[in-house]
Each structure stands twice: as C-alpha cells, then as structure tokens.
Amino acid sequence: MLLVLEVLSISLKTTERIIHTLKVTKKSDSIKDVLKNNVFTRTINNKPVVLSDKDIAIGTGAINSVIYFATLPYKLNDKAVNSTYVESLTIKDQNYDAIKVTFNEAGGGQDHDDQFYYWINIDTKKIDYLAYSYNVNDGGVRFRSAYSPRVIDGITFQDYINYEAIVGTPLKDLPVLFEAGQLKELSKIKTENIINLNKN
C-alpha cells in the first residue's frame, strides 16, 4: 500500500507561528495531522478525532520525524550527533561517501539509540540516499531515495521514496539490495508549501 505524505509550512526558525501539517491518504480516508505551537490534532475526512495521550505522542513524533528528514543535513550539526566515515562506493553509477550517524543519550531525543546512514554524492554534495534502523514497535529498517531536489531561499529540500527492509538488515548493505530491486516501496514523502517565516 502506498502512502503519500505532505508536509506544509516548514521553517528552520523557532516561532509561535509554526504550523506543521501531515496529510496521509489511505484507501478512501483522508487523515490530516496538525502540529501547531506543539499542540497535536487529527481529523479524518475533515472530522475531528479524539485521541489518547499515547496516540498524541505517536502523532507528534511522526510529524517531527518528517520535519527532521525534510531539513537534512542541517540537523546533523546538533551537539548530540556522532558521525563516522564508513567508505566510498558507487550507487547507480554515481560515487558516494557513506557516513554513519549515532546520537548521544544526552540531547539525542527519545529515540537516541536509532542508527542512520547517509550516502552523500561526491560531485553534488547532496544526500541522495539515507537509511535508518529503529527499535520502537518491534523495530524496523528503512531506506530512502531522494528525488525532486529544489533550493528555496538557499536551502535544499528533497522528496523521498521510502523503502522497507527486513528487520536486522545491516544499513551498510541496503544500497546493494536497492539496486537489486529487493526493497519494498512503502510510501512517498513530499514536502510542499514551504514558507520562510524569517521573511514575514
């Protein structure tokens, strides 16, 4: 099943006017999650939904996760980030440097034990591919391929195709599986209607 996610109104500046919206179209239902001034709400087919504290926390985390990926690589400058060069390799006839990223427990957030790999195009210096493993909800492994790069007010934004791998698959092995067509496509992640609040 293919999900299309849209993130609206992204800003890199902390301000009370920030509104993040995550839209998910699933079968015949339109689900809209909104994080406004750190308050999370959800509607399904334009009708408000009453959520438990657990569901609010999950929904808030999902939006923050999408925002994190949408603003890469800027979040990699955080003090809690540990980056390690892994290797140089070729993916689809392009040359890449592979970087492994982990996080300190202090300042690394609730999911500080997640691990990430980033494949940076040697020529363009852009992150064309990324992958991560996580432990919550029985764990998982994801691989993302970037497309539709564009520069808005000097900042590069990209959309992603999101793939799933078998739990436990080493992140380092994912490019080979991707080229072999052995990863399952889960969703497309689109960033739209980006607003620079610094201009307002």
GROMACS .gro file of C-alpha atoms in nm:
model
  200
    1MET     CA    1   0.000   0.000   0.000
    2LEU     CA    2   0.137   0.340  -0.100
    3LEU     CA    3   0.100   0.640   0.130
    4VAL     CA    4   0.164   0.995   0.017
    5LEU     CA    5   0.274   1.231   0.294
    6GLU     CA    6   0.271   1.608   0.256
    7VAL     CA    7   0.440   1.847   0.498
    8LEU     CA    8   0.328   2.207   0.489
    9SER     CA    9   0.480   2.527   0.630
   10ILE     CA   10   0.829   2.425   0.732
   11SER     CA   11   1.058   2.677   0.898
   12LEU     CA   12   1.403   2.639   1.044
   13LYS     CA   13   1.329   2.920   1.289
   14THR     CA   14   1.158   2.855   1.622
   15THR     CA   15   0.850   3.075   1.637
   16GLU     CA   16   0.496   3.058   1.772
   17ARG     CA   17   0.360   3.081   1.418
   18ILE     CA   18   0.499   2.747   1.303
   19ILE     CA   19   0.234   2.505   1.179
   20HIS     CA   20   0.330   2.160   1.052
   21THR     CA   21   0.069   1.954   0.869
   22LEU     CA   22   0.100   1.588   0.775
   23LYS     CA   23  -0.154   1.452   0.528
   24VAL     CA   24  -0.197   1.078   0.473
   25THR     CA   25  -0.425   0.937   0.207
   26LYS     CA   26  -0.506   0.577   0.299
   27LYS     CA   27  -0.758   0.391   0.086
   28SER     CA   28  -1.069   0.615   0.087
   29ASP     CA   29  -0.980   0.806   0.406
   30SER     CA   30  -0.803   1.141   0.423
   31ILE     CA   31  -0.614   1.177   0.751
   32LYS     CA   32  -0.480   1.519   0.845
   33ASP     CA   33  -0.246   1.564   1.141
   34VAL     CA   34  -0.158   1.916   1.254
   35LEU     CA   35   0.113   2.022   1.498
   36LYS     CA   36   0.054   2.388   1.582
   37ASN     CA   37   0.258   2.551   1.857
   38ASN     CA   38   0.337   2.198   1.983
   39VAL     CA   39  -0.034   2.109   2.009
   40PHE     CA   40  -0.129   1.799   1.806
   41THR     CA   41  -0.473   1.744   1.647
   42ARG     CA   42  -0.610   1.496   1.394
   43THR     CA   43  -0.905   1.493   1.156
   44ILE     CA   44  -1.028   1.205   0.939
   45ASN     CA   45  -1.231   1.311   0.636
   46ASN     CA   46  -1.246   1.662   0.791
   47LYS     CA   47  -1.395   1.534   1.117
   48PRO     CA   48  -1.203   1.588   1.446
   49VAL     CA   49  -1.082   1.273   1.623
   50VAL     CA   50  -1.042   1.234   2.000
   51LEU     CA   51  -0.701   1.081   2.069
   52SER     CA   52  -0.539   0.920   2.369
   53ASP     CA   53  -0.220   1.066   2.516
   54LYS     CA   54  -0.032   0.775   2.360
   55ASP     CA   55  -0.171   0.846   2.012
   56ILE     CA   56  -0.093   1.216   2.050
   57ALA     CA   57   0.267   1.131   2.139
   58ILE     CA   58   0.295   0.894   1.840
   59GLY     CA   59   0.145   1.150   1.602
   60THR     CA   60   0.367   1.429   1.729
   61GLY     CA   61   0.670   1.207   1.689
   62ALA     CA   62   0.570   1.120   1.332
   63ILE     CA   63   0.547   1.485   1.230
   64ASN     CA   64   0.874   1.575   1.400
   65SER     CA   65   1.039   1.281   1.221
   66VAL     CA   66   0.924   1.403   0.881
   67ILE     CA   67   1.043   1.755   0.963
   68TYR     CA   68   1.381   1.616   1.067
   69PHE     CA   69   1.433   1.443   0.732
   70ALA     CA   70   1.296   1.740   0.537
   71THR     CA   71   1.558   1.971   0.688
   72LEU     CA   72   1.861   1.746   0.642
   73PRO     CA   73   2.155   1.793   0.660
   74TYR     CA   74   2.110   2.089   0.895
   75LYS     CA   75   2.002   1.877   1.192
   76LEU     CA   76   2.330   1.687   1.168
   77ASN     CA   77   2.503   1.988   1.323
   78ASP     CA   78   2.343   1.919   1.663
   79LYS     CA   79   2.585   1.859   1.951
   80ALA     CA   80   2.437   1.514   2.021
   81VAL     CA   81   2.529   1.386   1.672
   82ASN     CA   82   2.823   1.145   1.625
   83SER     CA   83   2.929   1.096   1.263
   84THR     CA   84   3.178   0.842   1.127
   85TYR     CA   85   3.309   0.799   0.774
   86VAL     CA   86   3.243   0.442   0.656
   87GLU     CA   87   3.350   0.401   0.294
   88SER     CA   88   3.333   0.524  -0.064
   89LEU     CA   89   3.109   0.332  -0.304
   90THR     CA   90   2.908   0.351  -0.625
   91ILE     CA   91   2.527   0.353  -0.641
   92LYS     CA   92   2.367   0.358  -0.986
   93ASP     CA   93   2.692   0.470  -1.148
   94GLN     CA   94   2.732   0.765  -0.909
   95ASN     CA   95   3.010   0.796  -0.650
   96TYR     CA   96   2.921   0.836  -0.283
   97ASP     CA   97   3.072   0.871   0.061
   98ALA     CA   98   2.888   0.671   0.327
   99ILE     CA   99   2.853   0.832   0.671
  100LYS     CA  100   2.726   0.654   0.983
  101VAL     CA  101   2.542   0.867   1.240
  102THR     CA  102   2.455   0.783   1.600
  103PHE     CA  103   2.335   1.002   1.886
  104ASN     CA  104   2.434   1.064   2.245
  105GLU     CA  105   2.172   0.983   2.504
  106ALA     CA  106   2.206   1.337   2.640
  107GLY     CA  107   2.040   1.566   2.390
  108GLY     CA  108   1.974   1.286   2.142
  109GLY     CA  109   1.599   1.274   2.195
  110GLN     CA  110   1.365   0.991   2.281
  111ASP     CA  111   1.498   0.769   2.001
  112HIS     CA  112   1.867   0.837   2.059
  113ASP     CA  113   1.952   0.469   2.006
  114ASP     CA  114   1.841   0.476   1.640
  115GLN     CA  115   2.119   0.445   1.382
  116PHE     CA  116   2.147   0.624   1.049
  117TYR     CA  117   2.349   0.601   0.729
  118TYR     CA  118   2.377   0.883   0.477
  119TRP     CA  119   2.515   0.844   0.125
  120ILE     CA  120   2.650   1.179   0.006
  121ASN     CA  121   2.703   1.234  -0.366
  122ILE     CA  122   3.071   1.320  -0.410
  123ASP     CA  123   3.001   1.553  -0.703
  124THR     CA  124   2.688   1.739  -0.583
  125LYS     CA  125   2.749   1.709  -0.204
  126LYS     CA  126   2.379   1.622  -0.163
  127ILE     CA  127   2.229   1.336   0.038
  128ASP     CA  128   2.078   1.118  -0.236
  129TYR     CA  129   2.014   0.818  -0.010
  130LEU     CA  130   1.969   0.760   0.360
  131ALA     CA  131   1.877   0.471   0.584
  132TYR     CA  132   1.793   0.415   0.948
  133SER     CA  133   1.709   0.142   1.194
  134TYR     CA  134   1.482   0.190   1.494
  135ASN     CA  135   1.379  -0.016   1.795
  136VAL     CA  136   1.029   0.104   1.886
  137ASN     CA  137   0.724  -0.102   1.785
  138ASP     CA  138   0.935  -0.418   1.735
  139GLY     CA  139   1.193  -0.232   1.532
  140GLY     CA  140   1.239  -0.166   1.162
  141VAL     CA  141   1.480  -0.079   0.883
  142ARG     CA  142   1.411   0.190   0.622
  143PHE     CA  143   1.593   0.312   0.312
  144ARG     CA  144   1.508   0.638   0.135
  145SER     CA  145   1.590   0.755  -0.215
  146ALA     CA  146   1.574   1.131  -0.273
  147TYR     CA  147   1.406   1.290  -0.574
  148SER     CA  148   1.282   1.632  -0.684
  149PRO     CA  149   1.558   1.840  -0.520
  150ARG     CA  150   1.500   2.216  -0.517
  151VAL     CA  151   1.656   2.516  -0.348
  152ILE     CA  152   1.429   2.758  -0.159
  153ASP     CA  153   1.590   3.069  -0.013
  154GLY     CA  154   1.929   2.900  -0.023
  155ILE     CA  155   1.815   2.576   0.144
  156THR     CA  156   1.786   2.245  -0.041
  157PHE     CA  157   1.466   2.044   0.007
  158GLN     CA  158   1.406   1.697  -0.137
  159ASP     CA  159   1.123   1.446  -0.157
  160TYR     CA  160   1.180   1.078  -0.078
  161ILE     CA  161   1.069   0.731  -0.178
  162ASN     CA  162   1.057   0.523   0.140
  163TYR     CA  163   1.155   0.154   0.127
  164GLU     CA  164   1.138  -0.125   0.384
  165ALA     CA  165   1.400  -0.391   0.453
  166ILE     CA  166   1.390  -0.697   0.677
  167VAL     CA  167   1.446  -0.614   1.044
  168GLY     CA  168   1.810  -0.670   1.127
  169THR     CA  169   1.941  -0.596   0.778
  170PRO     CA  170   2.271  -0.405   0.815
  171LEU     CA  171   2.228  -0.048   0.693
  172LYS     CA  172   2.555  -0.077   0.503
  173ASP     CA  173   2.402  -0.349   0.280
  174LEU     CA  174   2.094  -0.152   0.174
  175PRO     CA  175   2.234   0.015  -0.142
  176VAL     CA  176   2.312  -0.327  -0.291
  177LEU     CA  177   1.961  -0.451  -0.210
  178PHE     CA  178   1.814  -0.130  -0.353
  179GLU     CA  179   1.998  -0.169  -0.684
  180ALA     CA  180   1.886  -0.534  -0.698
  181GLY     CA  181   1.521  -0.432  -0.651
  182GLN     CA  182   1.494  -0.628  -0.326
  183LEU     CA  183   1.348  -0.350  -0.111
  184LYS     CA  184   0.973  -0.298  -0.072
  185GLU     CA  185   0.840   0.050  -0.151
  186LEU     CA  186   0.622   0.176   0.135
  187SER     CA  187   0.547   0.540   0.067
  188LYS     CA  188   0.639   0.866  -0.098
  189ILE     CA  189   0.722   1.162   0.122
  190LYS     CA  190   0.662   1.503  -0.032
  191THR     CA  191   0.749   1.841   0.115
  192GLU     CA  192   0.523   2.116  -0.015
  193ASN     CA  193   0.416   2.476   0.052
  194ILE     CA  194   0.739   2.568   0.229
  195ILE     CA  195   0.727   2.910   0.394
  196ASN     CA  196   1.027   3.107   0.513
  197LEU     CA  197   0.895   3.270   0.831
  198ASN     CA  198   1.206   3.484   0.855
  199LYS     CA  199   1.066   3.692   0.570
  200ASN     CA  200   0.738   3.767   0.744
   0.00000   0.00000   0.00000
